[in-house]
PDB file of C-alpha atoms in Angstrom:
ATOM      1  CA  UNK A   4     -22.551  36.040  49.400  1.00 48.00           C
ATOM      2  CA  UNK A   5     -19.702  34.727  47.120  1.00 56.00           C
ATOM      3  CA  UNK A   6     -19.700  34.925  43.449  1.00 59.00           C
ATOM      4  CA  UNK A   7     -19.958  31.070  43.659  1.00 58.00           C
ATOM      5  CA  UNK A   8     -23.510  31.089  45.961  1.00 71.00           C
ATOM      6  CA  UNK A   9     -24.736  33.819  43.468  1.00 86.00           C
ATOM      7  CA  UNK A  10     -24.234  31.209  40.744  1.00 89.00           C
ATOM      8  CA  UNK A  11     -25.358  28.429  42.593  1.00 92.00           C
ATOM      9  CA  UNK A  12     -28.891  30.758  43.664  1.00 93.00           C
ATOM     10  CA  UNK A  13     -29.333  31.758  39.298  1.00 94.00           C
ATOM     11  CA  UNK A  14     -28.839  28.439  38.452  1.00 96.00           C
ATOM     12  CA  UNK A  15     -32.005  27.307  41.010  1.00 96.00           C
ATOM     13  CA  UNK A  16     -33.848  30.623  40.068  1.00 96.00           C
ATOM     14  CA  UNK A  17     -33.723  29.945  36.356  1.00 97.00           C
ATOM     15  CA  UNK A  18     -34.923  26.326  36.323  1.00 98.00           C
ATOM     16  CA  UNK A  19     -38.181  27.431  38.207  1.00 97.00           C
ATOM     17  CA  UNK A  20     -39.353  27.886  34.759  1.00 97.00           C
ATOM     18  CA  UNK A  21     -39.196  23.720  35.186  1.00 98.00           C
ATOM     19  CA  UNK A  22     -41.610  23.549  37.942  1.00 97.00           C
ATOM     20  CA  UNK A  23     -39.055  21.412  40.168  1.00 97.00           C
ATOM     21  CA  UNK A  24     -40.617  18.837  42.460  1.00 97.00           C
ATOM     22  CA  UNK A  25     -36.822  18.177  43.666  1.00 96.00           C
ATOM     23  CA  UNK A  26     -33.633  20.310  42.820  1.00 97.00           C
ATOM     24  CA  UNK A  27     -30.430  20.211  43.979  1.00 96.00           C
ATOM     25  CA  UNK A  28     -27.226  22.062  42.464  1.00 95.00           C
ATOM     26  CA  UNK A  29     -23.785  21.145  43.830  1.00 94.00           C
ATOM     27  CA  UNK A  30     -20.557  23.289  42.801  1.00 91.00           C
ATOM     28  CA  UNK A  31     -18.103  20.723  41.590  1.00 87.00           C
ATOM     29  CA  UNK A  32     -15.701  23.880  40.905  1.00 83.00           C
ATOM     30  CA  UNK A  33     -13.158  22.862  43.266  1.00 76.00           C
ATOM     31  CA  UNK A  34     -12.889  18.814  41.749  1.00 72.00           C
ATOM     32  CA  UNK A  35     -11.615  20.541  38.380  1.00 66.00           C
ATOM     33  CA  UNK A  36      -9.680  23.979  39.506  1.00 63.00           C
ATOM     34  CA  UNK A  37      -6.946  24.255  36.965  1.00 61.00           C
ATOM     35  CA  UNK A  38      -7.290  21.758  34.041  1.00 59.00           C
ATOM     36  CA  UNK A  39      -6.772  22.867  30.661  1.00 47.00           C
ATOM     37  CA  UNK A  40     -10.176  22.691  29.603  1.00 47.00           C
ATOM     38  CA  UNK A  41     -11.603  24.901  32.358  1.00 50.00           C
ATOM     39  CA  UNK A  42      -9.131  27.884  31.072  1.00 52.00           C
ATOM     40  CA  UNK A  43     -12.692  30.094  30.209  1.00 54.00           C
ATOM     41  CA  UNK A  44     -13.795  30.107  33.270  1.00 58.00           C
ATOM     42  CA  UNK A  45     -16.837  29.646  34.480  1.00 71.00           C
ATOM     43  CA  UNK A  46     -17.777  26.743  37.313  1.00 85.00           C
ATOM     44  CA  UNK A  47     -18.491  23.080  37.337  1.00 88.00           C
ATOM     45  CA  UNK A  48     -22.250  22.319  38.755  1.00 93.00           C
ATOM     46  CA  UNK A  49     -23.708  19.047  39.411  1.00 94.00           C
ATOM     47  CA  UNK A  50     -27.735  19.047  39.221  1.00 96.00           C
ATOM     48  CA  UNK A  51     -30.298  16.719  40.032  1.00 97.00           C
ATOM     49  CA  UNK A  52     -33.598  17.938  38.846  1.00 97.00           C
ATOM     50  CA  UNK A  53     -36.836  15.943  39.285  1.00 97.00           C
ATOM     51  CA  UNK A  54     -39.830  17.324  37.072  1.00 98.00           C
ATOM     52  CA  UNK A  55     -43.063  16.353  35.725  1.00 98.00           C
ATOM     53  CA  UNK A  56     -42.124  18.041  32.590  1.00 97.00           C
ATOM     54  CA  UNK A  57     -39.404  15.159  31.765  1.00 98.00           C
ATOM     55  CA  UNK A  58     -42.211  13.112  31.673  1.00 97.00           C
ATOM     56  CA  UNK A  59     -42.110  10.702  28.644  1.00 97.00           C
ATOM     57  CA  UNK A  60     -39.046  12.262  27.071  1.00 97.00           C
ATOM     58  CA  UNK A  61     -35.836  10.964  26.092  1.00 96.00           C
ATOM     59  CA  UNK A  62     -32.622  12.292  28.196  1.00 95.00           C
ATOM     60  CA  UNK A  63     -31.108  14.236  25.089  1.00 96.00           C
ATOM     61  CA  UNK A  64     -35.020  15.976  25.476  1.00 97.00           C
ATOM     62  CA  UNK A  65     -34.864  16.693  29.311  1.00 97.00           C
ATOM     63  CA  UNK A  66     -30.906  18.338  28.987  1.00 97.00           C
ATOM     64  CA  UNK A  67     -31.759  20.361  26.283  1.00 97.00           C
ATOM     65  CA  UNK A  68     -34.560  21.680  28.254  1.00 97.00           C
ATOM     66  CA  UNK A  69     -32.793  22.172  31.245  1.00 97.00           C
ATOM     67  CA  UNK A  70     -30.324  24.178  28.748  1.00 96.00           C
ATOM     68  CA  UNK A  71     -33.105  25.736  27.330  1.00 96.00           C
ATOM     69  CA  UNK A  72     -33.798  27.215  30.457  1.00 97.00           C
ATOM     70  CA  UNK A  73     -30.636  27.969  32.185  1.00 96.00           C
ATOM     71  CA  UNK A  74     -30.276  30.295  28.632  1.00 94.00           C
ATOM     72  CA  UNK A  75     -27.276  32.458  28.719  1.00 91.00           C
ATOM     73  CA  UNK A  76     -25.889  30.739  32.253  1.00 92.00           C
ATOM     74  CA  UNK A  77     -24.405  27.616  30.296  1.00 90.00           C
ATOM     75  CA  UNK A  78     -21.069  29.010  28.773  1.00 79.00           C
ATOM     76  CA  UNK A  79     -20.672  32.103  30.825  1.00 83.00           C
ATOM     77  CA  UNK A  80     -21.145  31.407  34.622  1.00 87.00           C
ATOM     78  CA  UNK A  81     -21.530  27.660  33.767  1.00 89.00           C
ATOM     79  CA  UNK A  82     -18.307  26.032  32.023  1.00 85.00           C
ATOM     80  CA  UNK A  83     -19.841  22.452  32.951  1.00 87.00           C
ATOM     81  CA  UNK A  84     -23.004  20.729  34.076  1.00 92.00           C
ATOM     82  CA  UNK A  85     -23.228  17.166  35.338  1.00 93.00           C
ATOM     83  CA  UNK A  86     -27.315  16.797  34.897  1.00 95.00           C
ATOM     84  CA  UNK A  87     -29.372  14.012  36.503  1.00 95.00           C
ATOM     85  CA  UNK A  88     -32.849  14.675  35.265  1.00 96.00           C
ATOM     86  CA  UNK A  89     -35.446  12.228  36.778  1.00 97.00           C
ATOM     87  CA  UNK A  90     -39.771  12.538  35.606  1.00 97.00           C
ATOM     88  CA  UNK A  91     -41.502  11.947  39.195  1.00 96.00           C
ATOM     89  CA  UNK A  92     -40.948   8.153  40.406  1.00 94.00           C
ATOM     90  CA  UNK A  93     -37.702   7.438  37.953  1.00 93.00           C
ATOM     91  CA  UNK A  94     -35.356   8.985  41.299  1.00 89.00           C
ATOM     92  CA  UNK A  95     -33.478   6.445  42.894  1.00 84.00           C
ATOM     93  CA  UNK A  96     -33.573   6.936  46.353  1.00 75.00           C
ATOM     94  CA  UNK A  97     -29.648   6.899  46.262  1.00 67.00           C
ATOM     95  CA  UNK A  98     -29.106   9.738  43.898  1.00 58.00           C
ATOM     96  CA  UNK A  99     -26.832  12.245  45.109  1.00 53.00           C
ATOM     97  CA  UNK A 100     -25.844  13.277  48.664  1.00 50.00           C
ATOM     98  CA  UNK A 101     -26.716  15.484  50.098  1.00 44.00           C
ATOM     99  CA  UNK A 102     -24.065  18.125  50.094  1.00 41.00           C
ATOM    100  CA  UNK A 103     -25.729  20.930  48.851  1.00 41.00           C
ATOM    101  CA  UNK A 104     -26.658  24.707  49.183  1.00 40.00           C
ATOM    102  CA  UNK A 105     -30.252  24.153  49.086  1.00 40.00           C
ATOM    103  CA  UNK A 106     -32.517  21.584  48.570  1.00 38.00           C
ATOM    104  CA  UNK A 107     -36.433  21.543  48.273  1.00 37.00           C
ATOM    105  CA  UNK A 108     -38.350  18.296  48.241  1.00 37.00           C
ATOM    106  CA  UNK A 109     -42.000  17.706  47.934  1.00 36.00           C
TER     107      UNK A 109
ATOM    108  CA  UNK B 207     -16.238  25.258   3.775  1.00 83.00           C
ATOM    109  CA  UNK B 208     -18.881  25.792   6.042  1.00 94.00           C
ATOM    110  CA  UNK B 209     -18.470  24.775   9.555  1.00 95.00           C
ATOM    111  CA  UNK B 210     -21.725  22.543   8.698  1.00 96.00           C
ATOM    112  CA  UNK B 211     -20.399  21.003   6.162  1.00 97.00           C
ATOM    113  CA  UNK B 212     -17.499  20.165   7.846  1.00 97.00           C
ATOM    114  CA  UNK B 213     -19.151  18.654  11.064  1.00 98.00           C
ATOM    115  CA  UNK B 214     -21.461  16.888   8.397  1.00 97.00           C
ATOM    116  CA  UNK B 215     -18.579  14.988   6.338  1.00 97.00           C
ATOM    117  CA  UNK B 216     -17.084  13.836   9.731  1.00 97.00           C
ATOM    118  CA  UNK B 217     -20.326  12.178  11.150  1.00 97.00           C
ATOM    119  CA  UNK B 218     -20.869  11.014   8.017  1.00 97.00           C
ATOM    120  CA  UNK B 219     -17.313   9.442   7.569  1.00 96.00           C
ATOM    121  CA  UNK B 220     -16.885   7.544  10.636  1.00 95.00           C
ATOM    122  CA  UNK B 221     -19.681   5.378  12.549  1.00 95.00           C
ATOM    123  CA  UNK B 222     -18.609   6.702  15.801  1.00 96.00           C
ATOM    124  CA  UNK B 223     -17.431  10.349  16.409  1.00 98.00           C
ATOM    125  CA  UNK B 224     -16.494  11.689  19.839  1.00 98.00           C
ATOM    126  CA  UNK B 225     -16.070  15.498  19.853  1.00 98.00           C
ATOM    127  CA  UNK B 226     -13.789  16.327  22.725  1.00 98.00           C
ATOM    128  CA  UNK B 227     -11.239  18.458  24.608  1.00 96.00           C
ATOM    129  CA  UNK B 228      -8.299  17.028  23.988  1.00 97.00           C
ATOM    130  CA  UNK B 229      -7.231  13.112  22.839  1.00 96.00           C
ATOM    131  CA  UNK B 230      -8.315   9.887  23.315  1.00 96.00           C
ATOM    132  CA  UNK B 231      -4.976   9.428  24.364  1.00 95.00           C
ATOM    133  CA  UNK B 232      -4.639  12.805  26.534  1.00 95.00           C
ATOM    134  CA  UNK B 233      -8.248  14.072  27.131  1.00 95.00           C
ATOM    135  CA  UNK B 234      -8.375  17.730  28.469  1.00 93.00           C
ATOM    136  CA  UNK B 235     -11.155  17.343  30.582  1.00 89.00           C
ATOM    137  CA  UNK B 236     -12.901  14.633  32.796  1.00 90.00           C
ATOM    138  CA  UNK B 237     -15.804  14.540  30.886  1.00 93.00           C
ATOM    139  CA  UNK B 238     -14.319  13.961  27.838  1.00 95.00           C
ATOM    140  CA  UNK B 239     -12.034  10.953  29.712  1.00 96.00           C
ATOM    141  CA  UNK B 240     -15.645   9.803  30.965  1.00 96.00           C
ATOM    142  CA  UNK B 241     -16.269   9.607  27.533  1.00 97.00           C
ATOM    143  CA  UNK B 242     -13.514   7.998  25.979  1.00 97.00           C
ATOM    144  CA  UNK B 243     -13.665   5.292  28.943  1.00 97.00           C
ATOM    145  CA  UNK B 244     -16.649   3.954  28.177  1.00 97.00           C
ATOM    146  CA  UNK B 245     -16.571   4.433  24.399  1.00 97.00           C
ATOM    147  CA  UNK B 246     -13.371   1.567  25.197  1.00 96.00           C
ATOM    148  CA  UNK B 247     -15.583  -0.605  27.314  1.00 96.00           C
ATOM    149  CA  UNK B 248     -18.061  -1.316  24.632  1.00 96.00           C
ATOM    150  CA  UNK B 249     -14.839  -2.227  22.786  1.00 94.00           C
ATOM    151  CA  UNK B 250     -14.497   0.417  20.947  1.00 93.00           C
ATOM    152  CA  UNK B 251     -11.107   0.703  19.752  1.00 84.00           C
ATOM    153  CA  UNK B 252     -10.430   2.956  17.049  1.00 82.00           C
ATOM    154  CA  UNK B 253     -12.163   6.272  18.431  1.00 90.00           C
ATOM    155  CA  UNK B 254     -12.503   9.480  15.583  1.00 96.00           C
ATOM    156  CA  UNK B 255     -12.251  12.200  18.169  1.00 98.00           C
ATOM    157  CA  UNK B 256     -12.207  15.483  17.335  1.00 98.00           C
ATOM    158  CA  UNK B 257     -10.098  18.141  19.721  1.00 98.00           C
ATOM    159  CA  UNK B 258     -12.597  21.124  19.785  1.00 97.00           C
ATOM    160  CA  UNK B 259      -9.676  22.665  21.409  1.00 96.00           C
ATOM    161  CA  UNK B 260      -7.716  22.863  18.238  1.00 97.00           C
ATOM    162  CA  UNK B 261     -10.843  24.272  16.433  1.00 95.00           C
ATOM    163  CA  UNK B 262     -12.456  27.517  17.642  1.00 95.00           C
ATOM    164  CA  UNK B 263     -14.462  27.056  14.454  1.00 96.00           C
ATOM    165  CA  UNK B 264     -15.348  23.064  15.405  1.00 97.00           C
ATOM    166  CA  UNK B 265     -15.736  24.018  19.196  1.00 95.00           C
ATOM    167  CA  UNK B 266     -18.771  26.909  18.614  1.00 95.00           C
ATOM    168  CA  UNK B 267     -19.918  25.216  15.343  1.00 97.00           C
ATOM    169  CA  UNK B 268     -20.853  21.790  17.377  1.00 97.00           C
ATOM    170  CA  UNK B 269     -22.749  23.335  19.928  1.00 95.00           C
ATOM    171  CA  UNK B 270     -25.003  24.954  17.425  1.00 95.00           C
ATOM    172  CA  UNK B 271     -25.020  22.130  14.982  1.00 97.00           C
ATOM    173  CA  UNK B 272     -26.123  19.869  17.633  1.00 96.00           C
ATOM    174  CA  UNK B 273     -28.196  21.992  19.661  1.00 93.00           C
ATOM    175  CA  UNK B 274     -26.125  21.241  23.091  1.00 95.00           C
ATOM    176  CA  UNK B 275     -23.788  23.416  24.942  1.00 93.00           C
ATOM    177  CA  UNK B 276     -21.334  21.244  26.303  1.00 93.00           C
ATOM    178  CA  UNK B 277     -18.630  18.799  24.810  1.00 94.00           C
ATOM    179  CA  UNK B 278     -18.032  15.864  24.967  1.00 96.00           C
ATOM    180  CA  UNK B 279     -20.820  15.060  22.282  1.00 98.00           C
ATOM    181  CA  UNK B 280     -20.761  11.330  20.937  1.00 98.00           C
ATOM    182  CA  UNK B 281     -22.271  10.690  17.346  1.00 98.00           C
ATOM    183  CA  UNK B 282     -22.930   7.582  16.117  1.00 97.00           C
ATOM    184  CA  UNK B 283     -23.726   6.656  12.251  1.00 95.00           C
ATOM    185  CA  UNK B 284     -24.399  10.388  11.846  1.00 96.00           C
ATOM    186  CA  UNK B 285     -26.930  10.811  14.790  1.00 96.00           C
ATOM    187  CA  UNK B 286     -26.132  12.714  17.948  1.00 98.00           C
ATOM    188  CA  UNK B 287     -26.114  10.378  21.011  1.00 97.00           C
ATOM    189  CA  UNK B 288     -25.735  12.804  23.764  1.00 97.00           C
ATOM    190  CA  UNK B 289     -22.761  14.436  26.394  1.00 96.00           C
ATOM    191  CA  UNK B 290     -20.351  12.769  29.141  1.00 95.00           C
ATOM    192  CA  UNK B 291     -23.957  12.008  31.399  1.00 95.00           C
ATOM    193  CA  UNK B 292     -26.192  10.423  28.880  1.00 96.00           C
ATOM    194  CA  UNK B 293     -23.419   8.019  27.961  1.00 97.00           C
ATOM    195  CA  UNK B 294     -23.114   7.123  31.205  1.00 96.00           C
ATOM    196  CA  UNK B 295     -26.715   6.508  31.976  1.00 94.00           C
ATOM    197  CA  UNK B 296     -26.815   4.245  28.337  1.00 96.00           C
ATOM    198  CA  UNK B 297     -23.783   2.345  29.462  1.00 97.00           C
ATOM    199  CA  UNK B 298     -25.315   1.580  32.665  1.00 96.00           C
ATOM    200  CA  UNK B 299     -28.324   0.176  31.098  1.00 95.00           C
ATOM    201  CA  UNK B 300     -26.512  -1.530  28.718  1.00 96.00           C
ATOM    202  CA  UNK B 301     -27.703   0.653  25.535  1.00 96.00           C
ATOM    203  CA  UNK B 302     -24.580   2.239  24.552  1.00 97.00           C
ATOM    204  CA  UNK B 303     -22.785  -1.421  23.878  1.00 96.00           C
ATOM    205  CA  UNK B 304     -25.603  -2.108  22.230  1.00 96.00           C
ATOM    206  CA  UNK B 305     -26.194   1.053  20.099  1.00 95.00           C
ATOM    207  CA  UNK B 306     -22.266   0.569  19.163  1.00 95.00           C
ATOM    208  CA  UNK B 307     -22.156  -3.126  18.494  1.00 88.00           C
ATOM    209  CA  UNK B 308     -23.037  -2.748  15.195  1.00 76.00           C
ATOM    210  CA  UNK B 309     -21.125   0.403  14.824  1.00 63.00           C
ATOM    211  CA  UNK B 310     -17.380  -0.549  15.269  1.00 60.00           C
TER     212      UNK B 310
END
């Protein structure tokens, strides 16, 4: 397994804590390779996250929970994190394609 | 100073702050060009950015003050908006031209 899957598979593993219904993570790495900002290191993820937890929050509410539980990830193996969080129902049905590693849906 | 009280006079100085890698001019980053895009199709014109990348102090001391990892962060009259995404998602809607209407 690459260094990139192994980020990819913490990234999933820490937002179990979330109790996805629907998650997918997407390495964006390769759209930003090189620009000044990225100098730190660290990769560029894309998720889209469907929980019952977001339920009847505001978005700056769901990301800082999704930060809350990727912890120590954002900064280090995360330099950047494109989040689409959705409470059950709010998902449109053309979020995303599906060009991931994993997906699960209920 | 304290990194605080610095963040503090600068939200409280200017109805809309972006902090951001790089310019409005020359971001660093496409998040922070997201940013500044959309910031200039609610007509905002005159843009206080900040260049966390000039400011080690600036670029740790937002993320704590604000509670949120990433940059770009967008305040408006003193209260945090959100990143790159949650502009996005306001724009779409149509809240962000209306949250800055009154602001610029």
């Amino acid at each position: 397994m690459n260094a990139a899957g192994g980020t990819l598979r913490m990234i999933e593993q820490a937002l179990a804590v979330l109790r996805p219904l629907h998650l997918q993570v997407r390495d964006d790495s390769h759209l930003h390779a090189g620009h000044a900002g990225a100098r730190d290191g660290g990769g560029h993820y894309h998720l889209d996250i469907v929980s019952e937890q977001f339920a009847g929050r505001t978005a700056v509410a769901r990301h800082r929970q999704v930060y809350a539980a990727l912890g120590s990830l954002m900064g280090h193996s995360i330099h950047a994190l494109a989040i689409q969080a959705w409470a059950p129902g709010e998902r449109p049905v053309t979020a995303s394609p599906s060009t991931t590693l994993s997906a699960k849906e209920d | 100073m304290d990194i605080r009280d610095v963040i503090q006079n600068q939200i409280g100085s200017h109805p809309v702050v972006l902090y951001m890698k790089g310019s409005a001019d020359f971001p660093q980053c496409g998040f922070s060009a997201n940013a500044v895009r959309l910031l200039r199709s609610c007509g905002v014109d005159q843009i206080h950015t900040v260049d966390v990348l000039q400011d080690p102090a600036i670029r740790q001391g937002i993320k704590e003050f604000s509670n949120w990892p990433t940059v770009p962060q967008l305040y408006v009259n003193g209260e945090f908006v959100g990143g790159s995404d949650i502009m996005t998602e306001m724009y779409q809607s149509g809240e962000l031209a209306a949250l800055l209407k009154p602001a610029h």
